[in-house]
Short mmCIF file of C-alpha atoms in Angstrom, two decimals:
data_model
loop_
_atom_site.label_atom_id
_atom_site.label_comp_id
_atom_site.label_asym_id
_atom_site.label_seq_id
_atom_site.Cartn_x
_atom_site.Cartn_y
_atom_site.Cartn_z
CA MET A 1258 -10.86 -9.96 -13.91
CA SER A 1259 -8.24 -7.44 -15.02
CA SER A 1260 -9.32 -3.88 -15.73
CA PRO A 1261 -7.50 -0.86 -17.14
CA PRO A 1262 -5.92 1.55 -14.66
CA ARG A 1263 -8.24 4.31 -13.61
CA SER A 1264 -7.48 7.77 -14.96
CA GLY A 1265 -7.66 11.05 -13.07
CA ARG A 1266 -5.50 9.95 -10.15
CA GLY A 1267 -5.08 13.48 -8.80
CA ALA A 1268 -8.83 13.99 -8.59
CA ARG A 1269 -9.18 10.60 -6.94
CA ILE A 1270 -6.69 11.47 -4.22
CA GLY A 1271 -8.80 14.50 -3.35
CA ARG A 1272 -11.95 12.42 -3.20
CA ARG A 1273 -10.24 9.76 -1.06
CA SER A 1274 -9.11 12.46 1.38
CA LEU A 1275 -12.68 13.73 1.64
CA LEU A 1276 -13.89 10.16 2.18
CA ALA A 1277 -11.37 9.64 4.99
CA LEU A 1278 -12.57 12.85 6.63
CA ALA A 1279 -16.18 11.76 6.25
CA LEU A 1280 -15.41 8.40 7.87
CA ALA A 1281 -13.70 10.15 10.77
CA VAL A 1282 -16.80 12.31 11.27
CA LEU A 1283 -18.96 9.20 10.95
CA THR A 1284 -16.99 7.58 13.78
CA VAL A 1285 -18.02 10.46 16.06
CA THR A 1286 -21.62 10.58 14.83
CA ALA A 1287 -22.26 6.82 14.63
CA GLY A 1288 -25.92 6.05 15.13
CA CYS A 1289 -27.09 9.35 13.63
CA THR A 1290 -28.79 9.41 10.24
CA LEU A 1291 -29.19 12.13 7.67
CA PRO A 1292 -32.29 11.12 5.73
CA PHE A 1293 -32.37 14.32 3.68
CA PHE A 1294 -29.16 13.34 1.88
CA GLY A 1295 -29.94 10.66 -0.69
CA PRO A 1296 -27.26 9.10 -2.90
CA GLU A 1297 -26.95 10.31 -6.48
CA PRO A 1298 -27.74 7.29 -8.71
CA ASP A 1299 -24.89 7.91 -11.15
CA SER A 1300 -22.24 8.35 -8.47
CA PHE A 1301 -21.83 4.72 -7.31
CA ASP A 1302 -18.28 3.56 -7.91
CA ALA A 1303 -16.07 0.62 -6.92
CA THR A 1304 -12.28 0.45 -7.14
CA TYR A 1305 -9.32 -1.60 -5.94
CA ASP A 1306 -5.88 -0.24 -5.03
CA TYR A 1307 -2.66 -2.27 -4.86
CA ARG A 1308 0.54 -0.82 -3.40
CA PHE A 1309 3.99 -2.31 -2.86
CA GLY A 1310 6.96 -0.56 -1.29
CA ILE A 1311 10.47 -1.39 -0.12
CA ASP A 1312 13.05 0.62 1.86
CA VAL A 1313 16.68 -0.52 1.69
CA TYR A 1314 19.17 0.77 4.30
CA GLY A 1315 22.38 -0.57 2.74
CA ASN A 1316 23.81 -2.15 -0.38
CA LEU A 1317 22.31 -5.46 -1.51
CA THR A 1318 23.51 -7.98 -4.08
CA ASP A 1319 21.87 -10.96 -5.79
CA VAL A 1320 18.41 -9.79 -4.73
CA THR A 1321 15.09 -11.65 -4.99
CA VAL A 1322 11.94 -10.51 -3.19
CA ARG A 1323 8.48 -12.04 -3.60
CA ALA A 1324 5.45 -10.19 -2.23
CA PRO A 1325 1.88 -11.53 -2.26
CA LEU A 1326 -0.72 -10.52 -4.81
CA PRO A 1327 -4.43 -10.51 -4.00
CA VAL A 1328 -6.39 -13.59 -5.07
CA GLY A 1329 -10.18 -13.94 -5.17
CA PRO A 1330 -12.70 -16.46 -6.53
CA ASN A 1331 -11.73 -15.49 -10.09
CA GLY A 1332 -7.99 -15.40 -9.51
CA THR A 1333 -5.94 -12.23 -9.14
CA PRO A 1334 -7.35 -8.96 -10.50
CA LEU A 1335 -3.83 -7.87 -11.41
CA ASP A 1336 -1.70 -8.86 -14.37
CA ALA A 1337 1.71 -7.74 -15.61
CA GLU A 1338 0.33 -5.32 -18.20
CA VAL A 1339 -1.62 -3.47 -15.52
CA LEU A 1340 0.87 -3.63 -12.64
CA LEU A 1341 4.21 -3.68 -14.46
CA PRO A 1342 3.81 -2.11 -17.91
CA ASP A 1343 7.59 -1.77 -18.32
CA GLY A 1344 8.65 -4.70 -16.12
CA ALA A 1345 10.33 -2.48 -13.54
CA VAL A 1346 9.97 -1.08 -10.03
CA ARG A 1347 11.44 2.40 -9.61
CA ASP A 1348 12.60 4.75 -6.89
CA ARG A 1349 11.36 8.26 -6.15
CA ASP A 1350 13.65 9.70 -8.83
CA ASP A 1351 12.09 7.36 -11.41
CA GLN A 1352 15.29 5.30 -11.61
CA GLN A 1353 14.84 1.56 -12.08
CA VAL A 1354 15.83 -0.39 -8.98
CA PHE A 1355 14.38 -3.85 -9.72
CA ASP A 1356 13.31 -5.98 -12.63
CA ALA A 1357 9.81 -7.19 -11.83
CA ARG A 1358 7.34 -9.81 -12.98
CA ILE A 1359 4.43 -11.89 -11.70
CA VAL A 1360 5.32 -15.51 -10.84
CA ASP A 1361 3.37 -18.54 -9.66
CA THR A 1362 4.54 -20.01 -6.35
CA GLU A 1363 3.35 -22.68 -3.95
CA PHE A 1364 1.57 -19.83 -2.13
CA GLY A 1365 -0.14 -18.44 -5.21
CA PRO A 1366 0.79 -15.61 -7.60
CA MET A 1367 3.36 -13.17 -6.28
CA LEU A 1368 5.14 -10.01 -7.37
CA GLU A 1369 8.82 -10.94 -7.86
CA LEU A 1370 11.58 -8.34 -7.77
CA THR A 1371 15.15 -9.14 -8.80
CA ALA A 1372 18.38 -7.15 -9.05
CA ASP A 1373 22.07 -7.95 -9.34
CA ARG A 1374 22.82 -5.02 -7.06
CA VAL A 1375 20.92 -2.32 -5.19
CA GLU A 1376 23.18 0.55 -4.16
CA VAL A 1377 22.30 3.05 -1.46
CA VAL A 1378 24.09 6.41 -1.60
CA PRO A 1379 23.35 8.78 1.29
CA ARG A 1380 21.68 12.03 0.26
CA TYR A 1381 21.70 15.30 2.15
CA PHE A 1382 19.05 18.01 2.42
CA ALA A 1383 18.69 21.44 3.96
CA THR A 1384 15.57 23.40 4.85
CA VAL A 1385 15.69 26.88 3.35
CA GLU A 1386 13.15 29.67 3.70
CA GLU A 1387 11.96 31.76 0.77
CA ASP A 1388 9.22 34.38 1.14
CA GLY A 1389 8.34 32.96 4.53
CA VAL A 1390 7.92 29.42 3.20
CA GLY A 1391 10.32 26.59 4.04
CA ARG A 1392 11.34 24.00 1.47
CA GLN A 1393 13.82 21.15 1.18
CA VAL A 1394 16.82 21.44 -1.15
CA GLU A 1395 19.45 18.80 -1.79
CA ILE A 1396 23.00 19.68 -0.76
CA SER A 1397 26.38 17.99 -1.14
CA ALA A 1398 28.07 15.86 1.48
CA ASP A 1399 30.62 18.65 2.04
CA GLU A 1400 27.81 21.14 2.78
CA TYR A 1401 26.07 18.84 5.23
CA ASP A 1402 26.49 19.72 8.90
CA PRO A 1403 25.20 17.05 11.32
CA GLU A 1404 24.99 19.74 14.05
CA ASN A 1405 22.66 21.92 11.97
CA PRO A 1406 19.01 21.22 12.87
CA ASP A 1407 17.97 22.38 9.39
CA HIS A 1408 20.07 19.65 7.75
CA ARG A 1409 19.08 16.02 7.42
CA THR A 1410 20.41 12.90 5.75
CA VAL A 1411 18.52 10.16 3.91
CA ASP A 1412 20.46 6.93 4.28
CA PHE A 1413 18.02 4.57 2.57
CA ARG A 1414 16.58 3.98 -0.89
CA SER A 1415 12.88 3.48 -1.53
CA ALA A 1416 11.13 1.87 -4.48
CA SER A 1417 7.43 1.31 -5.02
CA VAL A 1418 4.66 0.43 -7.42
CA SER A 1419 0.94 1.14 -7.23
CA VAL A 1420 -2.12 0.77 -9.41
CA THR A 1421 -5.84 1.49 -9.21
CA ILE A 1422 -8.34 -0.67 -11.11
CA ARG A 1423 -12.10 -0.54 -11.39
CA GLY A 1424 -14.26 -3.08 -9.59
CA GLU A 1425 -17.86 -4.17 -9.93
CA TYR A 1426 -20.16 -2.33 -7.54
CA PRO A 1427 -20.79 -3.28 -4.81
CA ILE A 1428 -17.57 -4.76 -3.46
CA ASP A 1429 -18.17 -7.00 -0.43
CA THR A 1430 -16.18 -4.97 2.07
CA ARG A 1431 -17.80 -6.55 5.15
CA THR A 1432 -16.85 -10.18 4.44
CA PRO A 1433 -14.21 -10.10 1.69
CA VAL A 1434 -12.57 -13.45 2.48
CA GLY A 1435 -13.97 -15.93 -0.03
CA SER A 1436 -15.75 -13.29 -2.08
CA GLU A 1437 -13.12 -10.63 -2.83
CA PRO A 1438 -9.38 -10.63 -3.56
CA VAL A 1439 -7.21 -10.93 -0.42
CA PHE A 1440 -3.57 -11.87 0.06
CA HIS A 1441 -4.01 -15.15 1.90
CA ASN A 1442 -7.26 -17.07 2.24
CA LEU A 1443 -6.35 -18.25 5.73
CA SER A 1444 -8.63 -19.61 8.44
CA ASP A 1445 -6.33 -18.81 11.38
CA ARG A 1446 -6.82 -15.07 11.48
CA THR A 1447 -7.20 -13.62 14.97
CA VAL A 1448 -9.62 -10.81 15.77
CA VAL A 1449 -7.74 -7.80 17.16
CA GLU A 1450 -8.57 -4.26 18.20
CA CYS A 1451 -8.86 -1.91 15.23
CA PRO A 1452 -6.69 1.20 14.98
CA THR A 1453 -8.31 4.62 14.90
CA PRO A 1454 -9.95 6.18 13.06
CA THR A 1455 -12.26 3.34 12.09
CA THR A 1456 -16.03 3.15 12.30
CA ASP A 1457 -17.96 1.12 14.88
CA GLY A 1458 -18.82 -1.69 12.47
CA ALA A 1459 -15.22 -2.36 11.44
CA THR A 1460 -13.51 -5.65 12.30
CA CYS A 1461 -9.75 -6.24 12.26
CA TYR A 1462 -7.80 -9.49 12.02
CA ALA A 1463 -4.11 -10.31 12.49
CA TYR A 1464 -2.28 -13.16 10.77
CA THR A 1465 1.08 -14.25 9.38
CA GLY A 1466 1.70 -15.05 5.73
CA PRO A 1467 4.62 -16.06 3.48
CA TYR A 1468 6.98 -13.45 2.01
CA TYR A 1469 10.27 -14.31 0.27
CA VAL A 1470 13.48 -12.33 0.76
CA SER A 1471 16.91 -13.36 -0.51
CA TYR A 1472 20.06 -11.23 -0.88
CA ASP A 1473 23.61 -10.75 0.33
CA ALA A 1474 24.24 -7.77 2.62
CA ASP A 1475 26.22 -6.56 5.61
CA PRO A 1476 24.96 -7.92 8.96
CA GLU A 1477 23.53 -4.55 10.02
CA THR A 1478 21.69 -3.78 6.77
CA ARG A 1479 17.93 -3.37 7.27
CA VAL A 1480 15.18 -3.93 4.72
CA GLN A 1481 11.54 -2.97 5.24
CA THR A 1482 8.91 -3.99 2.71
CA PHE A 1483 5.12 -4.06 2.55
CA ALA A 1484 2.18 -4.79 0.27
CA ALA A 1485 -1.39 -3.53 0.64
CA PHE A 1486 -4.64 -4.16 -1.23
CA GLU A 1487 -7.83 -2.16 -0.68
CA GLY A 1488 -11.34 -2.30 -2.06
CA TYR A 1489 -13.62 0.75 -1.98
CA ASN A 1490 -17.29 1.49 -2.57
CA GLU A 1491 -18.03 5.20 -3.00
CA TRP A 1492 -21.03 7.38 -3.77
CA PHE A 1493 -22.13 10.99 -3.44
CA ALA A 1494 -24.84 11.87 -0.91
CA GLY A 1495 -24.37 15.49 0.09
CA GLY A 1496 -20.64 14.66 0.02
CA TRP A 1497 -18.46 11.68 -0.90
CA THR A 1498 -18.89 8.69 1.40
CA GLY A 1499 -18.53 4.93 1.25
CA ASN A 1500 -16.89 1.87 2.79
CA SER A 1501 -13.79 -0.25 2.36
CA TYR A 1502 -11.67 -3.23 3.32
CA ARG A 1503 -7.88 -3.38 3.42
CA ASP A 1504 -5.44 -6.30 3.50
CA SER A 1505 -1.80 -5.50 4.26
CA VAL A 1506 1.41 -7.37 5.04
CA SER A 1507 4.84 -6.12 6.12
CA VAL A 1508 8.32 -7.52 6.70
CA ASN A 1509 11.28 -6.02 8.58
CA VAL A 1510 14.55 -7.96 8.42
CA THR A 1511 18.22 -7.29 9.17
CA GLY A 1512 21.30 -8.83 7.59
CA PRO A 1513 21.59 -11.30 4.68
CA GLN A 1514 18.50 -13.38 3.89
CA ASP A 1515 17.72 -16.50 1.88
CA SER A 1516 14.31 -17.91 2.78
CA TRP A 1517 10.57 -17.53 3.14
CA VAL A 1518 9.75 -15.43 6.19
CA ASP A 1519 6.54 -14.78 8.12
CA ALA A 1520 5.05 -11.44 7.18
CA GLU A 1521 2.84 -9.64 9.68
CA GLY A 1522 -0.62 -9.32 8.16
CA GLU A 1523 -3.66 -7.26 9.04
CA LEU A 1524 -7.11 -7.42 7.46
CA LEU A 1525 -9.52 -4.53 8.10
CA THR A 1526 -13.13 -5.13 7.04
CA GLY A 1527 -16.43 -3.29 7.19
CA ASN A 1528 -14.96 0.18 7.61
CA GLY A 1529 -17.14 3.12 6.66
CA ASN A 1530 -20.71 4.05 5.91
CA TYR A 1531 -23.25 1.54 4.61
CA ARG A 1532 -26.60 2.21 3.00
CA ASP A 1533 -28.37 -0.72 4.73
#
């Protein structure tokens, strides 16, 4: 089920922003129809996005983290060549933070991150104005003034990985469990109120799922980590529109860890505009 990463990411971000705006407008105008806008036949598209991120607020040693991968009727749509072409997860400066691979566990395939040590060095920034435009510049610890409102410190380290792959149109965004890749094919999801903006036909579910975290750290060290998987149908009908589902899990822990923990999960289905 694997597919090559989609090219033209910058253009896609613009289209996704327009789609989000269109869905917000649709939320206000639900029940109205625009029959004079028909979809362009060649514009139908389907894609999946996977994102993983981790924020570390202190030094860690002997690190292992396992985050869920989406699994559908045909297995996971992700493989190591697509998700981890160089076997690494990097920070915002493109420095490797973790070795990474896909492993099989009792809970299905997972993204595994390992590191002997993750070091967090505080960084300092100042807001400067040039030609009437403010921008952030990095400064030294000696230049940093905690009393200066234009100065700020970043006391954590972030690393992430993301990939977009093509799907087969149409993706079942209304009832993805059992027909589309999701993190955990659980039956004990609870229906909850959806956040805004979502469209009237959207349904949201809450659940808990397994997530593995193991490392040595100081008692006050915090780690926040998440994984998200989204499926989109898109087409052009007087503007880009479409529908989606999103499965996401997150974990926030403090101090040393060495076990499976319950991640907070949320599944959003049926969000957007449908042609039927």
